mmCIF file of C-alpha atoms and ligand atoms in Angstrom:
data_model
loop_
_atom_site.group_PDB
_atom_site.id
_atom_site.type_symbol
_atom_site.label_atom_id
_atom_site.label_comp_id
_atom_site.label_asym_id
_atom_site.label_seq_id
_atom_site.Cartn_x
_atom_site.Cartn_y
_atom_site.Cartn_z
ATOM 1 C CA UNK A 55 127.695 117.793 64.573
ATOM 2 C CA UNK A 56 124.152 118.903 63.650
ATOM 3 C CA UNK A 57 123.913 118.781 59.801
ATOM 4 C CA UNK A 58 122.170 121.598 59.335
ATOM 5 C CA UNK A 59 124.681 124.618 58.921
ATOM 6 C CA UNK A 60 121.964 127.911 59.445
ATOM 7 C CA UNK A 61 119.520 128.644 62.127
ATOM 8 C CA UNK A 62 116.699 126.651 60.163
ATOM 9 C CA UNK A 63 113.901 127.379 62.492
ATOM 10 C CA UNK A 64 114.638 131.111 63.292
ATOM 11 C CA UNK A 65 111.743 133.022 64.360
ATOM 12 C CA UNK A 66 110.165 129.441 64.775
ATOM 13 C CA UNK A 67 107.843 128.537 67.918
ATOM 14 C CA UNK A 68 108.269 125.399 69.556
ATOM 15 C CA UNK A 69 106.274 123.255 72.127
ATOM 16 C CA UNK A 70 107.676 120.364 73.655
ATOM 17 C CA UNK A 71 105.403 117.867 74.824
ATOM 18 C CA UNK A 72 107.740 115.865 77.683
ATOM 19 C CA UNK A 73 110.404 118.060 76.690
ATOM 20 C CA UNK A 74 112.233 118.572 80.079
ATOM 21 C CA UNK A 75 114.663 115.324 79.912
ATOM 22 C CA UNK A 76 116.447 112.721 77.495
ATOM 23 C CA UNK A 77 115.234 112.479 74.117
ATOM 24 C CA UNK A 78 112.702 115.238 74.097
ATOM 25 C CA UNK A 79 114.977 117.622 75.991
ATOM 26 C CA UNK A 80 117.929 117.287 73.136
ATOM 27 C CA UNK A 81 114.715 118.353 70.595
ATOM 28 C CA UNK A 82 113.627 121.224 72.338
ATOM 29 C CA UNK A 83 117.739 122.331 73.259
ATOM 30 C CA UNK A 84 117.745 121.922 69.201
ATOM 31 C CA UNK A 85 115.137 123.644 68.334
ATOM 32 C CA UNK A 86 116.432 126.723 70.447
ATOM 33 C CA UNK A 87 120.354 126.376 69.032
ATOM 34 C CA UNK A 88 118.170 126.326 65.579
ATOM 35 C CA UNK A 89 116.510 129.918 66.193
ATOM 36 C CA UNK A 90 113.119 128.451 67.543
ATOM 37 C CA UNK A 91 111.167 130.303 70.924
ATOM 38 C CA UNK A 92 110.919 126.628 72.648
ATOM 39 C CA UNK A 93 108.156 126.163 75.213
ATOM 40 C CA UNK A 94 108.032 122.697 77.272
ATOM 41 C CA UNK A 95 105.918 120.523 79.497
ATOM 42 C CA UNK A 96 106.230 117.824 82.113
ATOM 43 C CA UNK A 97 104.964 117.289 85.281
ATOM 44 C CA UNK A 98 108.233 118.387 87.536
ATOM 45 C CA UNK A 99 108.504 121.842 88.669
ATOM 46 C CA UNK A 100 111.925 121.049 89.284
ATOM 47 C CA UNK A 101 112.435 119.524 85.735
ATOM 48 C CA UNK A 102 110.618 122.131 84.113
ATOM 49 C CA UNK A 103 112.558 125.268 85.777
ATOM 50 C CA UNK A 104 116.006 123.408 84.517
ATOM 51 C CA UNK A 105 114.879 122.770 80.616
ATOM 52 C CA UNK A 106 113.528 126.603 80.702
ATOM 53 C CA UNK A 107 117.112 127.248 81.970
ATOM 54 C CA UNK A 108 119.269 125.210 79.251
ATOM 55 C CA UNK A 109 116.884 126.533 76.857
ATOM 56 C CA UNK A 110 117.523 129.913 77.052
ATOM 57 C CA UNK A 111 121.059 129.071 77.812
ATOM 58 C CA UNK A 112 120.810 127.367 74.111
ATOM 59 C CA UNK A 113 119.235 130.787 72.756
ATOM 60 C CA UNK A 114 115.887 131.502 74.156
ATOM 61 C CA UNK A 115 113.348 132.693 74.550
ATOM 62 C CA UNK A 116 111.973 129.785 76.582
ATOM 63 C CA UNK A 117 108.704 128.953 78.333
ATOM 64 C CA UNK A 118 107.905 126.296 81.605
ATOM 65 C CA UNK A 119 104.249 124.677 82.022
ATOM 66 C CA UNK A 120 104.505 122.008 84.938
ATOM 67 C CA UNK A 121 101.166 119.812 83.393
ATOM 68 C CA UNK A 122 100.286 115.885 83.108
ATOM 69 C CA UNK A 123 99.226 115.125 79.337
ATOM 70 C CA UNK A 124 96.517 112.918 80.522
ATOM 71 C CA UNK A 125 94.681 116.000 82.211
ATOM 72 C CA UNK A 126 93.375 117.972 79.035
ATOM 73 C CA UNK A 127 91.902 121.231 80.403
ATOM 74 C CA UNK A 128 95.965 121.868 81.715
ATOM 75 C CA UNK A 129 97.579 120.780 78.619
ATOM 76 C CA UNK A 130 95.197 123.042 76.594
ATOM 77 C CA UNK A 131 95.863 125.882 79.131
ATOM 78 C CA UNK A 132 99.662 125.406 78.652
ATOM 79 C CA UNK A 133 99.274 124.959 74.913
ATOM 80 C CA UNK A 134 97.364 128.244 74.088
ATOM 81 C CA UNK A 135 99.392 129.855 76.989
ATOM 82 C CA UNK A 136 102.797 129.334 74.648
ATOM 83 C CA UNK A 137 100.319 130.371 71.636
ATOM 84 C CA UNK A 138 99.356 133.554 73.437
ATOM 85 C CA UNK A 139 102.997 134.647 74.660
ATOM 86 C CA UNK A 140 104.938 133.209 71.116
ATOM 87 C CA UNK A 141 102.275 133.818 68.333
ATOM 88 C CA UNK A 142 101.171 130.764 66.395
ATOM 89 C CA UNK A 143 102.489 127.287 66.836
ATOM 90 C CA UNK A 144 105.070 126.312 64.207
ATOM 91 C CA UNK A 145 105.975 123.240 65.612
ATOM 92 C CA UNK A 146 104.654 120.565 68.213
ATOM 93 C CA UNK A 147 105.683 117.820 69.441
ATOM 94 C CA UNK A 148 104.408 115.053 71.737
ATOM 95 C CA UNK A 149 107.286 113.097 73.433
ATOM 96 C CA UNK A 150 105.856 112.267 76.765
ATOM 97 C CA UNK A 151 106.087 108.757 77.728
ATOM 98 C CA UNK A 152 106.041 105.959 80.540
ATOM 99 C CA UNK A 153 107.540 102.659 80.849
ATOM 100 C CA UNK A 154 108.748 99.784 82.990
ATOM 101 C CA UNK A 155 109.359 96.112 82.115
ATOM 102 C CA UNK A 156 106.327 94.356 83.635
ATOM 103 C CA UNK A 157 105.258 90.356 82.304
ATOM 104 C CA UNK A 158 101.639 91.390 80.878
ATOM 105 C CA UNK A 159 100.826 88.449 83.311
ATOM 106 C CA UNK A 160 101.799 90.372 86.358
ATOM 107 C CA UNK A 161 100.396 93.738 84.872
ATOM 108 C CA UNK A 162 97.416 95.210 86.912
ATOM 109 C CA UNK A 163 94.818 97.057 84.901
ATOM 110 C CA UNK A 164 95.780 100.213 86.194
ATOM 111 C CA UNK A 165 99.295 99.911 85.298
ATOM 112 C CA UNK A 166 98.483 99.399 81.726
ATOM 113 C CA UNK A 167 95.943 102.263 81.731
ATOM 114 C CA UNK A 168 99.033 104.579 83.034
ATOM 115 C CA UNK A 169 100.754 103.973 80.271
ATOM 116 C CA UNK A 170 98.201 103.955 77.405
ATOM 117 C CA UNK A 171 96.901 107.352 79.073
ATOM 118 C CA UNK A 172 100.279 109.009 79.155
ATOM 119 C CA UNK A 173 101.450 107.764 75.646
ATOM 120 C CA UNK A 174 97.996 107.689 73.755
ATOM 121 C CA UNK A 175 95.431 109.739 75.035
ATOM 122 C CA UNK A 176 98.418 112.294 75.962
ATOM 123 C CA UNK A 177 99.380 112.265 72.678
ATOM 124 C CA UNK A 178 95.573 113.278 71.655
ATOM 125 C CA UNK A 179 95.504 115.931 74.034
ATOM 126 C CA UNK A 180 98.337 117.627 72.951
ATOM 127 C CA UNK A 181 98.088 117.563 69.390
ATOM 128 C CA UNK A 182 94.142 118.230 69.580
ATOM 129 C CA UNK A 183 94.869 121.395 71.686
ATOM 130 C CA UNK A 184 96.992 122.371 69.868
ATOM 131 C CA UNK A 185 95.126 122.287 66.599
ATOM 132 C CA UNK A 186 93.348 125.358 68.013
ATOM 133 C CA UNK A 187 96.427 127.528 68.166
ATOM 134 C CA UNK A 188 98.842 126.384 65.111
ATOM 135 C CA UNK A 189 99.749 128.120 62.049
ATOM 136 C CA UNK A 190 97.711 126.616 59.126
ATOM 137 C CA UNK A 191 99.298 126.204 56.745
ATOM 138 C CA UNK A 192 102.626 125.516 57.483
ATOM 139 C CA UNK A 193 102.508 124.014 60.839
ATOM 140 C CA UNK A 194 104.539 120.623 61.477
ATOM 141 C CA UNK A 195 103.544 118.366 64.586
ATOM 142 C CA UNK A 196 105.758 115.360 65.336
ATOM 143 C CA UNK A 197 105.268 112.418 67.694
ATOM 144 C CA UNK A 198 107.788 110.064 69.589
ATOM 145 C CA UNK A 199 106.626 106.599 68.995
ATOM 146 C CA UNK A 200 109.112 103.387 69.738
ATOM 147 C CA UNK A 201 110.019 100.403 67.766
ATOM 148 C CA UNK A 202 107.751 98.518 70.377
ATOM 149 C CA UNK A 203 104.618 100.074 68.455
ATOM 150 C CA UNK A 204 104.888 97.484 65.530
ATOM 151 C CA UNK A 205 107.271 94.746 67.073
ATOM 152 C CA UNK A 206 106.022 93.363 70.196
ATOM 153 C CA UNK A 207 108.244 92.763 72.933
ATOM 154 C CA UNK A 208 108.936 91.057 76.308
ATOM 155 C CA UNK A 209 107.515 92.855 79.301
ATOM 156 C CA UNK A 210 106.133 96.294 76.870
ATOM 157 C CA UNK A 211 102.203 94.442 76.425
ATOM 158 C CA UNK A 212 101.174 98.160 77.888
ATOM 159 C CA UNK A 213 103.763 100.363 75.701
ATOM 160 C CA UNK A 214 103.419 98.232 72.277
ATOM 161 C CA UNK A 215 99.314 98.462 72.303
ATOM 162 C CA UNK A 216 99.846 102.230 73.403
ATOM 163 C CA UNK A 217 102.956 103.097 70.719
ATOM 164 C CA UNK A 218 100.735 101.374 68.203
ATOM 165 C CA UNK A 219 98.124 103.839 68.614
ATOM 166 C CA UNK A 220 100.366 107.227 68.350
ATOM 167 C CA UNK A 221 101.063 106.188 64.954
ATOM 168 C CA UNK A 222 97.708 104.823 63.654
ATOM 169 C CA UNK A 223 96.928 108.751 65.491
ATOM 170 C CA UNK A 224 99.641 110.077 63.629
ATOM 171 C CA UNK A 225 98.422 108.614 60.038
ATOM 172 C CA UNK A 226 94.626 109.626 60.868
ATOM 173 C CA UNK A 227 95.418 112.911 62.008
ATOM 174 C CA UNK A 228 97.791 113.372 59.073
ATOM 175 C CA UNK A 229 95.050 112.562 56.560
ATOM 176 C CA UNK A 230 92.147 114.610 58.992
ATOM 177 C CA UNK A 231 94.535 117.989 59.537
ATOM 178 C CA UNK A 232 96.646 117.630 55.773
ATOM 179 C CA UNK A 233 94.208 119.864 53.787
ATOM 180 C CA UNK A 234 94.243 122.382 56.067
ATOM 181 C CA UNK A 235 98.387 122.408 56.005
ATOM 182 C CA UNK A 236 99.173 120.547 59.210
ATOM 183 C CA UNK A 237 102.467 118.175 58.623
ATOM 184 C CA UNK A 238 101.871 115.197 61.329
ATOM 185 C CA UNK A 239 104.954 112.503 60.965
ATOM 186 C CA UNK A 240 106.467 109.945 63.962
ATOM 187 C CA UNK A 241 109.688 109.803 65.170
ATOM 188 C CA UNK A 242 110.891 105.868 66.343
ATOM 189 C CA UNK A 243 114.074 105.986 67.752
ATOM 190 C CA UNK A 244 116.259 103.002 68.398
ATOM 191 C CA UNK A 245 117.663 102.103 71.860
ATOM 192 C CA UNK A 246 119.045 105.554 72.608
ATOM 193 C CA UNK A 247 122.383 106.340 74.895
ATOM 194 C CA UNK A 248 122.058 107.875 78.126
ATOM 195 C CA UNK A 249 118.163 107.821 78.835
ATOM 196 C CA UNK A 250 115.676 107.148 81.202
ATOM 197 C CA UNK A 251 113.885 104.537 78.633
ATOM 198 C CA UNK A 252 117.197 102.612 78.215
ATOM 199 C CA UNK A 253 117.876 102.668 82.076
ATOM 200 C CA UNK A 254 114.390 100.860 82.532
ATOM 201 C CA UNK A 255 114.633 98.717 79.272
ATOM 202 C CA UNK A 256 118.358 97.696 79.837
ATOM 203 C CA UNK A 257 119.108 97.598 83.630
ATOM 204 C CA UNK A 258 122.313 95.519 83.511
ATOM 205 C CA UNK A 259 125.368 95.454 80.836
ATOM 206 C CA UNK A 260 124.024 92.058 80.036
ATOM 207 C CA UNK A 261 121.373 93.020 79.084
ATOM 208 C CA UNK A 262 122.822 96.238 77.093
ATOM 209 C CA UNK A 263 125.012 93.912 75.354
ATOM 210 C CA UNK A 264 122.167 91.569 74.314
ATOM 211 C CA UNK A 265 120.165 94.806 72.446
ATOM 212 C CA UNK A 266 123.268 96.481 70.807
ATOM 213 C CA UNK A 267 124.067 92.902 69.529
ATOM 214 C CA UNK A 268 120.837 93.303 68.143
ATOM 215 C CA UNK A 269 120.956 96.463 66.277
ATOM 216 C CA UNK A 270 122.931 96.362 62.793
ATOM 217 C CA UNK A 271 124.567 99.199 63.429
ATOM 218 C CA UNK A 272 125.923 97.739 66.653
ATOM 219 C CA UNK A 273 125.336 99.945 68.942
ATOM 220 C CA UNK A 274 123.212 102.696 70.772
ATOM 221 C CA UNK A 275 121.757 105.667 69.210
ATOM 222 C CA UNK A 276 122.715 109.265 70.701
ATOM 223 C CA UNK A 277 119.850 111.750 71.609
ATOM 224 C CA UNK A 278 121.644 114.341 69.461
ATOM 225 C CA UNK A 279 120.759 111.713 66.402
ATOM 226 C CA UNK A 280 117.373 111.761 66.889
ATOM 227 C CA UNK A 281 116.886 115.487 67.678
ATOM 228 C CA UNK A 282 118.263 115.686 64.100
ATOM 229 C CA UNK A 283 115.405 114.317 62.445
ATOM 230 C CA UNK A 284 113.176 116.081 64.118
ATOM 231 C CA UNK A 285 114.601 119.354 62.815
ATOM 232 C CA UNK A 286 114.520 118.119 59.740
ATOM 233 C CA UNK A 287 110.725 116.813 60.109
ATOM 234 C CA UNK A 288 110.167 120.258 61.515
ATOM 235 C CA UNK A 289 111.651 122.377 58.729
ATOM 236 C CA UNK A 290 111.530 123.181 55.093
ATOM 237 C CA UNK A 291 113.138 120.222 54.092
ATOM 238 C CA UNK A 292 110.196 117.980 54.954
ATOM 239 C CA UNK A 293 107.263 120.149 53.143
ATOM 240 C CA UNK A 294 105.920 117.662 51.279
ATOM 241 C CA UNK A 295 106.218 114.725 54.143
ATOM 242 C CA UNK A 296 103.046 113.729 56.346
ATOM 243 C CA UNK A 297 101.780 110.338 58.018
ATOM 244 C CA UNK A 298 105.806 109.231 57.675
ATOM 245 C CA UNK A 299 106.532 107.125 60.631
ATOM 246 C CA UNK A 300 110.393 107.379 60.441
ATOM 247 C CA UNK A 301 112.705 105.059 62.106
ATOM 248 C CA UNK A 302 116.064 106.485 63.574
ATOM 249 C CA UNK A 303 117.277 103.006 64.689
ATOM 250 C CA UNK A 304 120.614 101.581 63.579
ATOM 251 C CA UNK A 305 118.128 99.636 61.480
ATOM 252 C CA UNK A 306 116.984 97.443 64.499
ATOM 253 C CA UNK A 307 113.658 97.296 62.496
ATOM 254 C CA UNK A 308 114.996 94.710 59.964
ATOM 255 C CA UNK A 309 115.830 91.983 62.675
ATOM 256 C CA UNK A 310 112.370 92.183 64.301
ATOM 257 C CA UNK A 311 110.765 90.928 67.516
ATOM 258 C CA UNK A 312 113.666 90.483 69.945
ATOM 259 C CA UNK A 313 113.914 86.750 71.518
ATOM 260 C CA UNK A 314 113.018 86.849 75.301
ATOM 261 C CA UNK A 315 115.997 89.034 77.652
ATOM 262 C CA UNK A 316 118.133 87.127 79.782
ATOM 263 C CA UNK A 317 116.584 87.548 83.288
ATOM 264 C CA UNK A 318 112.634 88.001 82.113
HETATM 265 P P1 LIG B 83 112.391 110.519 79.699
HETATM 266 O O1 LIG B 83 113.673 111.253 79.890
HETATM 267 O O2 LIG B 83 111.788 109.844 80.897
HETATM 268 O O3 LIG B 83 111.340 111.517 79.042
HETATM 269 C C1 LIG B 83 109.977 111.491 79.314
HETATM 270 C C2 LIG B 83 109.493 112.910 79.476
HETATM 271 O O4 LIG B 83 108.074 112.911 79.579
HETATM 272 C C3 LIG B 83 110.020 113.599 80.727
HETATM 273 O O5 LIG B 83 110.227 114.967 80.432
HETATM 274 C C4 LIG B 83 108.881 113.435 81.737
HETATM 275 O O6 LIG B 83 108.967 114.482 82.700
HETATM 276 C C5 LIG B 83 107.685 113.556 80.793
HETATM 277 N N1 LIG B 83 106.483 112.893 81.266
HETATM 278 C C6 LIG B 83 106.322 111.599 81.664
HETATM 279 N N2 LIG B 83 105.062 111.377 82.028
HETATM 280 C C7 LIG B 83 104.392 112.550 81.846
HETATM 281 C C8 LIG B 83 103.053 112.956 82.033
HETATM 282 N N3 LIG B 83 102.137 112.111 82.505
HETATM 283 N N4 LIG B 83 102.717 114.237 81.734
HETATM 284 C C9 LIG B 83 103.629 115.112 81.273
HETATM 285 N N5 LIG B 83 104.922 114.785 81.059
HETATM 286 C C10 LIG B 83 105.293 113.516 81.353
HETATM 287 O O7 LIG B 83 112.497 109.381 78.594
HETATM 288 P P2 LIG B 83 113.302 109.093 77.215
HETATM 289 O O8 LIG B 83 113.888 107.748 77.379
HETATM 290 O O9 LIG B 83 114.158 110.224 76.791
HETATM 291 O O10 LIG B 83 112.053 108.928 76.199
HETATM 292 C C11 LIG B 83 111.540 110.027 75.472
HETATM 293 C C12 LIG B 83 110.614 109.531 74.370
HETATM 294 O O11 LIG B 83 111.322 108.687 73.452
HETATM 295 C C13 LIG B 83 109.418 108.719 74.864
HETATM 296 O O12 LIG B 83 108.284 109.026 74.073
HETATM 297 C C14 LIG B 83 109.854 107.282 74.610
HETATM 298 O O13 LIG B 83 108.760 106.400 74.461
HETATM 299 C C15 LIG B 83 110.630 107.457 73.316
HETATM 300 N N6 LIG B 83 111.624 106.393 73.066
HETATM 301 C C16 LIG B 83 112.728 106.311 73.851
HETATM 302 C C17 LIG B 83 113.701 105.348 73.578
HETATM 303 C C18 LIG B 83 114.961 105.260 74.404
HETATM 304 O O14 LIG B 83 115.870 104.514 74.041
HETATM 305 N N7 LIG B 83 115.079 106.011 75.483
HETATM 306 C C19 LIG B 83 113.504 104.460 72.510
HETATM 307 C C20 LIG B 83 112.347 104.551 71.750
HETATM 308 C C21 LIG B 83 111.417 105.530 72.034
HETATM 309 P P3 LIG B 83 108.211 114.462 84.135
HETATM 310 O O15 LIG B 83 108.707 113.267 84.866
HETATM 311 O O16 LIG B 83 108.578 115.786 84.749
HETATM 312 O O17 LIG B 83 106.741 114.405 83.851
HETATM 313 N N1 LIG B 84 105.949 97.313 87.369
HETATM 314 C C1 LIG B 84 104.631 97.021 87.431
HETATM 315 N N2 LIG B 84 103.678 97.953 87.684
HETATM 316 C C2 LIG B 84 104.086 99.217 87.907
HETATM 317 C C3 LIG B 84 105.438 99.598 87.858
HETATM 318 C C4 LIG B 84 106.398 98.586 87.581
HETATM 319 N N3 LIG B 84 107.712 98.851 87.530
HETATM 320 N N4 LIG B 84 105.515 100.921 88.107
HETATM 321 C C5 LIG B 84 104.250 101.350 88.322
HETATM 322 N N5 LIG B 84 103.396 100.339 88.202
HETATM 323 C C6 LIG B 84 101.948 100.361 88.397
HETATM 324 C C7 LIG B 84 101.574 100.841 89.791
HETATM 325 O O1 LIG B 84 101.648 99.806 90.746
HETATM 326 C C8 LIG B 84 100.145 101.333 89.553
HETATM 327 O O2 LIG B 84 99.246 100.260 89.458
HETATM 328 P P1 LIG B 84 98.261 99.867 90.713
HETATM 329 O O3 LIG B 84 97.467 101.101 91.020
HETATM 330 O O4 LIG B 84 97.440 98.726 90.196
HETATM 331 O O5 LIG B 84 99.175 99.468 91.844
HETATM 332 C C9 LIG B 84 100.206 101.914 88.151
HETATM 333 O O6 LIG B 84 101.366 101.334 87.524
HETATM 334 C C10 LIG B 84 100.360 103.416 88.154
HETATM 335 O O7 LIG B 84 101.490 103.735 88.942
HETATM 336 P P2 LIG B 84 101.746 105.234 89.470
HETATM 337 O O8 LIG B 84 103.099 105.257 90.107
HETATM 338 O O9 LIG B 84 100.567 105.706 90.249
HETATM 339 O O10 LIG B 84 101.711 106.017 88.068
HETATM 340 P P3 LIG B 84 102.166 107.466 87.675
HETATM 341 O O11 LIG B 84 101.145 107.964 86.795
HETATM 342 O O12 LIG B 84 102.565 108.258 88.881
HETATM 343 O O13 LIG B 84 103.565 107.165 86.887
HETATM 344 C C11 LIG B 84 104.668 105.559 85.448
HETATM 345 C C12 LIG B 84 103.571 106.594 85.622
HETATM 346 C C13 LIG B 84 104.303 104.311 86.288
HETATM 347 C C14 LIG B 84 104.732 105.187 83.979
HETATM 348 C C15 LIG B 84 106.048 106.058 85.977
HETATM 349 O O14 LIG B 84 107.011 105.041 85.793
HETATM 350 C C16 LIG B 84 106.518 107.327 85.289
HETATM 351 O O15 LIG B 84 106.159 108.415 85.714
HETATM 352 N N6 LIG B 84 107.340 107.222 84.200
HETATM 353 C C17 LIG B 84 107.839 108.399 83.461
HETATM 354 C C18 LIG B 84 109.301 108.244 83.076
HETATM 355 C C19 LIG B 84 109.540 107.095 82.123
HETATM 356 O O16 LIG B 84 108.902 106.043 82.234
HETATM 357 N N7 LIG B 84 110.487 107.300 81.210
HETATM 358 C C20 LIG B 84 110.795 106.358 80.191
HETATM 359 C C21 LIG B 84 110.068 106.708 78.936
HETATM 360 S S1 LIG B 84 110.453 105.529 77.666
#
């Protein structure tokens, strides 16, 4: 079930920041079933030869750039690289992310700085390369944020400060890039099913149980539901949508800061 019912982004060209597992994989496999050439980054060869593989199993044509975000002169290489072989960027978006549950207490200064570079200043280097190379007007860039960004919780002191600044980014580069006809909106997806976030936020069942019980919906997300929205955000539909920071959540929003996990 997709809800869209045509190839909305044919002729499209995609790059998927992170886009070689989980949440940003099912964007980038949807962009591709949608008509879109779908280029992706992460730092596994491995990773990145088996997304360029799905991907043009999903439709093609794909592209593979095995980069870190946080090392700009390679993400801008990869960026204009997919510009040069596709034509103009259509669509970007920044997905790449790192996490662990760590008491800020315990935290060394280099852990935090891991994550602020991969999520933040990442962020910044994709999107700011690829302001070079996008179609203007008309291009739409999207960025995976997390409900941590505006709620703190336990153990995420490195991923709330660092989620908190892809969307202030998002806003400011929304209002900077608008008049020149560059859509930048968020993406904050709920707990999501069958991830690599989830397996590091919710190790046990317990501890499963204790998030779903705190979602109104009452359960999980799938990846597949938040792929959707980034069509959408990526397509005609959204035209007239910028600086949106959109939450795809069950509506865990509206219950807030979650009470310390059983085992923290
Ligand atoms: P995931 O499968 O681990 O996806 C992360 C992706 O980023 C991978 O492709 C990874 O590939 C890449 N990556 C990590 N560090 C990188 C770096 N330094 N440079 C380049 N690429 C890097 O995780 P996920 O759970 O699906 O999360 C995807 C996004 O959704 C993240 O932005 C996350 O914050 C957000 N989110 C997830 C959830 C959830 O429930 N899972 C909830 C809210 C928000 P390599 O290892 O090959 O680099
Ligand atoms: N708890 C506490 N600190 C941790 C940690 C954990 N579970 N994992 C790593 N760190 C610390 C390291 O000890 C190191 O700090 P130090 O130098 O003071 O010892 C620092 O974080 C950097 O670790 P390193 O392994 O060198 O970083 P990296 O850049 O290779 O990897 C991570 C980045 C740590 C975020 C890694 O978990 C990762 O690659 N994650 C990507 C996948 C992911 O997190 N997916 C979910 C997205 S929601």
């Amino acid at each position: 079930m997709t809800g869209f019912d045509s190839r909305a982004l044919a002729g499209k060209s995609a790059f998927v920041a992170g886009g070689t597992s989980g949440i940003n994989l099912e964007i980038a496999l949807m962009f591709a079933e949608q008509g879109a050439k779908v280029a992706v980054l992460s730092r596994s060869e491995e990773k990145v030869k088996s997304a360029v593989a799905q991907l043009e199993q999903n439709g093609g044509p794909a592209l593979g750039f095995a980069a870190d975000v946080r090392d700009y002169p390679a993400v801008e290489k990869a960026i204009h690289g997919a510009a040069e072989a596709f034509g103009p960027l259509d669509i970007v978006v920044s997905g790449a992310a790192g996490n662990f549950l760590c008491a800020a207490c315990k935290m060394s200064p280099n852990a935090f700085k891991s994550v602020v570079d991969i999520d933040l200043l990442g962020t910044f280097n994709v999107l700011r390369s690829a302001y070079d190379v996008v179609r203007k007007p008309g291009a739409a860039m999207i960025n995976i944020s997390a409900p941590q960004s505006t709620e703190p919780h336990w153990g995420q002191a490195h991923v709330s400060a660092a989620k908190a600044g892809v969307d202030m980014l998002t806003r400011s580069l929304a209002l900077e890039w608008g008049p020149e006809g560059i859509r930048v909106n968020a993406i904050v997806p709920g707990p999501t099913e069958g991830t690599e976030g989830m397996a590091r936020l919710a190790p046990t069942a317990e501890i499963r149980t204790f998030i779903e019980g705190m979602v109104p919906l009452r359960r999980f997300g799938t990846k597949r539901e938040i792929a959707n929205l980034a069509v959408f955000l990526a397509g005609p539909g959204a035209a007239y949508m910028t600086g949106a920071i959109l939450y795809c959540d069950g509506g865990q929003v509206l219950v807030g800061s979650r009470p310390k996990p059983p085992g923290m």
